[in-house]
Amino acid sequence: MITLSYFLTFSSLWVLTALFDSALYHYSIWEGLKYLLFNEISMDMVYLISGLLIGLAFCIVTDIRLYRNKKKGNQAKGNKN
Amino acid sequence: MLKENISLTQLEALLLNFLLGSAIVIGIGTDAKNDAWIAILIATLIGGGTILFYWFLMNRLPGKTLYELLEFCFGRKFAILLSHGYIVYFLYNSGRVIRDFGELMASALMPNTPIEIISLTICFVIGYILYLGLEVLARTSEIFTPYLFGFIFLLTIFLLVSGQIEMTRLLPVLGEGFKPILKSLFPGLLTFPFGELIVFTVIFLNVTDTKKGQKASLIGVGVASFLLIFSSILMIVTLGVDGILRSNFPLLSTAREVAIGNFIERIDAIVVFIMMLGILVKGSVFLYGALKGLEYIYKKPFRYFSIPFAMLVAFYSVLISVNFADHLQEGLKLVPYFLHLPFQFGIPAVMLVILLWKQRKGKKNKTGWNYGSNQKAKKNPGT
């Protein structure tokens, strides 16, 4: 769930940024999306992409831990019954 | 989920630093030129009204956050959609605030450090603070606020002693009439910084004494506005209108004017402290608003989201615009109309109408006005 929320929010922010760029520079939304991907991601962005990947790793690990806890909880309930 | 409590003083400190935040970095009301202080003074009255409006809205259903109010008004499905909108809005705003700080550091103080590193570092700190909870953020804000007052006092004394202040720069008062003031008020000052207080609708329920919370909020807004007016006057009398318009960070330029006996010079650090505290609190409060929304949608404690979403804010703080000029253009031309006005006033106004209508309907049906408890009673008639 946390990973899903991460991707959803990432995409929404991407679209919002592209929308504003396209409104400001008078080009289409598709061009705005492409521009963000190919032009604005510069060399120094590698630091931020690393940060983004760290965030993604956090999400995946948290999701796995939550899933394991849930599974354990279900098993404990099953044993009691 | 564990409820966190903050005191009235902590709420005031949060409001104070939040309102100073990026407003003190880039300067506000500059459209009104040397009448900027009058524009901020009028905006203060509107800001007071705005915070009272948000309190009035939250008092309709005590103990609920903005997101739960959305659910009450529009139903769970539509509320999730709107909450997602608010999450994106808060994250985007947090990104803009961090960008302001990044630009300040990268262009004026640490030109050899990439803005990406600055954004990433401050976002890690914000993420960690929020991982520890709202109480930690409130305490941090409370502890550092006295220093802020001390530094503003010091800056004023230094400027007075160094002879850089010329009170005649404030004249003529209302030289061009009220038009420039109105121009800077709508939607500029109305939405930034006062309208941004909408994010506090997720914090109000954490205040220990909600009855006095309204008064404390007004005090917080009042003190912050006083400091904004004071800093605006300080900038005008030191730099003059042209100096302010030419400078990207007017308060920093003001501090750089200090020179006493070739000894006390370049007291930038004082101003940077004020700005850094404001940005830290404002960025954190916006991120917290988004995290509470995620907690509401996904029904997981907000702490799980704090570090990953802080990284997202760091990423978008750099990606939102190519350079500082682009960043300011977006902030002046697009954001107030397409984001601020609908999310700060549009949706809350619709919500208030629906809330009042539903409560009136509830009273007529003699079932009381607390929709949530009615629903529970309907589901469990025996209880």
PDB file of C-alpha atoms in Angstrom, chain A residues 12-73:
ATOM      1  CA  SER A  12       0.335  13.069  -9.743  1.00  0.00           C
ATOM      2  CA  LEU A  13       3.131  15.496  -8.911  1.00  0.00           C
ATOM      3  CA  TRP A  14       4.796  14.744 -12.260  1.00  0.00           C
ATOM      4  CA  VAL A  15       1.572  15.595 -14.120  1.00  0.00           C
ATOM      5  CA  LEU A  16       1.040  18.762 -12.051  1.00  0.00           C
ATOM      6  CA  THR A  17       4.586  19.964 -12.733  1.00  0.00           C
ATOM      7  CA  ALA A  18       4.227  19.201 -16.455  1.00  0.00           C
ATOM      8  CA  LEU A  19       0.869  21.022 -16.531  1.00  0.00           C
ATOM      9  CA  PHE A  20       2.382  24.156 -15.022  1.00  0.00           C
ATOM     10  CA  ASP A  21       5.384  24.004 -17.337  1.00  0.00           C
ATOM     11  CA  SER A  22       3.162  23.584 -20.396  1.00  0.00           C
ATOM     12  CA  ALA A  23       0.956  26.498 -19.279  1.00  0.00           C
ATOM     13  CA  LEU A  24       3.962  28.739 -18.675  1.00  0.00           C
ATOM     14  CA  TYR A  25       5.874  27.908 -21.868  1.00  0.00           C
ATOM     15  CA  HIS A  26       2.839  27.307 -24.109  1.00  0.00           C
ATOM     16  CA  TYR A  27       3.441  23.736 -25.188  1.00  0.00           C
ATOM     17  CA  SER A  28       1.325  20.594 -24.943  1.00  0.00           C
ATOM     18  CA  ILE A  29       1.093  18.460 -21.799  1.00  0.00           C
ATOM     19  CA  TRP A  30       2.846  15.549 -23.585  1.00  0.00           C
ATOM     20  CA  GLU A  31       5.742  17.804 -24.461  1.00  0.00           C
ATOM     21  CA  GLY A  32       5.738  18.978 -20.843  1.00  0.00           C
ATOM     22  CA  LEU A  33       5.959  15.395 -19.562  1.00  0.00           C
ATOM     23  CA  LYS A  34       8.759  14.553 -22.000  1.00  0.00           C
ATOM     24  CA  TYR A  35      10.598  17.773 -21.225  1.00  0.00           C
ATOM     25  CA  LEU A  36      10.649  16.908 -17.530  1.00  0.00           C
ATOM     26  CA  LEU A  37      12.015  13.449 -18.281  1.00  0.00           C
ATOM     27  CA  PHE A  38      14.742  14.305 -20.769  1.00  0.00           C
ATOM     28  CA  ASN A  39      15.735  17.928 -20.224  1.00  0.00           C
ATOM     29  CA  GLU A  40      15.325  18.799 -16.569  1.00  0.00           C
ATOM     30  CA  ILE A  41      16.959  15.679 -15.225  1.00  0.00           C
ATOM     31  CA  SER A  42      20.532  16.888 -15.229  1.00  0.00           C
ATOM     32  CA  MET A  43      23.755  15.435 -13.903  1.00  0.00           C
ATOM     33  CA  ASP A  44      23.252  16.706 -10.348  1.00  0.00           C
ATOM     34  CA  MET A  45      19.828  15.100 -10.297  1.00  0.00           C
ATOM     35  CA  VAL A  46      21.618  11.830  -9.670  1.00  0.00           C
ATOM     36  CA  TYR A  47      21.664  12.782  -5.965  1.00  0.00           C
ATOM     37  CA  LEU A  48      17.923  13.306  -5.962  1.00  0.00           C
ATOM     38  CA  ILE A  49      17.250  10.123  -7.902  1.00  0.00           C
ATOM     39  CA  SER A  50      19.288   8.293  -5.267  1.00  0.00           C
ATOM     40  CA  GLY A  51      17.081   9.926  -2.624  1.00  0.00           C
ATOM     41  CA  LEU A  52      14.012   8.871  -4.566  1.00  0.00           C
ATOM     42  CA  LEU A  53      15.300   5.286  -4.716  1.00  0.00           C
ATOM     43  CA  ILE A  54      16.038   5.332  -0.973  1.00  0.00           C
ATOM     44  CA  GLY A  55      12.427   6.434  -0.454  1.00  0.00           C
ATOM     45  CA  LEU A  56      11.207   3.621  -2.678  1.00  0.00           C
ATOM     46  CA  ALA A  57      13.339   1.096  -0.775  1.00  0.00           C
ATOM     47  CA  PHE A  58      11.820   2.376   2.506  1.00  0.00           C
ATOM     48  CA  CYS A  59       8.337   1.861   1.050  1.00  0.00           C
ATOM     49  CA  ILE A  60       9.032  -1.676  -0.142  1.00  0.00           C
ATOM     50  CA  VAL A  61      10.679  -2.733   3.122  1.00  0.00           C
ATOM     51  CA  THR A  62       7.806  -1.254   5.178  1.00  0.00           C
ATOM     52  CA  ASP A  63       5.242  -2.999   2.988  1.00  0.00           C
ATOM     53  CA  ILE A  64       7.043  -6.345   3.344  1.00  0.00           C
ATOM     54  CA  ARG A  65       7.257  -5.931   7.137  1.00  0.00           C
ATOM     55  CA  LEU A  66       3.590  -5.019   7.370  1.00  0.00           C
ATOM     56  CA  TYR A  67       2.654  -8.016   5.208  1.00  0.00           C
ATOM     57  CA  ARG A  68       4.746 -10.366   7.402  1.00  0.00           C
ATOM     58  CA  ASN A  69       3.216  -8.975  10.603  1.00  0.00           C
ATOM     59  CA  LYS A  70      -0.248  -9.411   9.150  1.00  0.00           C
ATOM     60  CA  LYS A  71       0.531 -12.989   8.143  1.00  0.00           C
ATOM     61  CA  LYS A  72       1.928 -13.756  11.618  1.00  0.00           C
ATOM     62  CA  GLY A  73      -1.156 -12.227  13.219  1.00  0.00           C
TER      63      GLY A  73
END
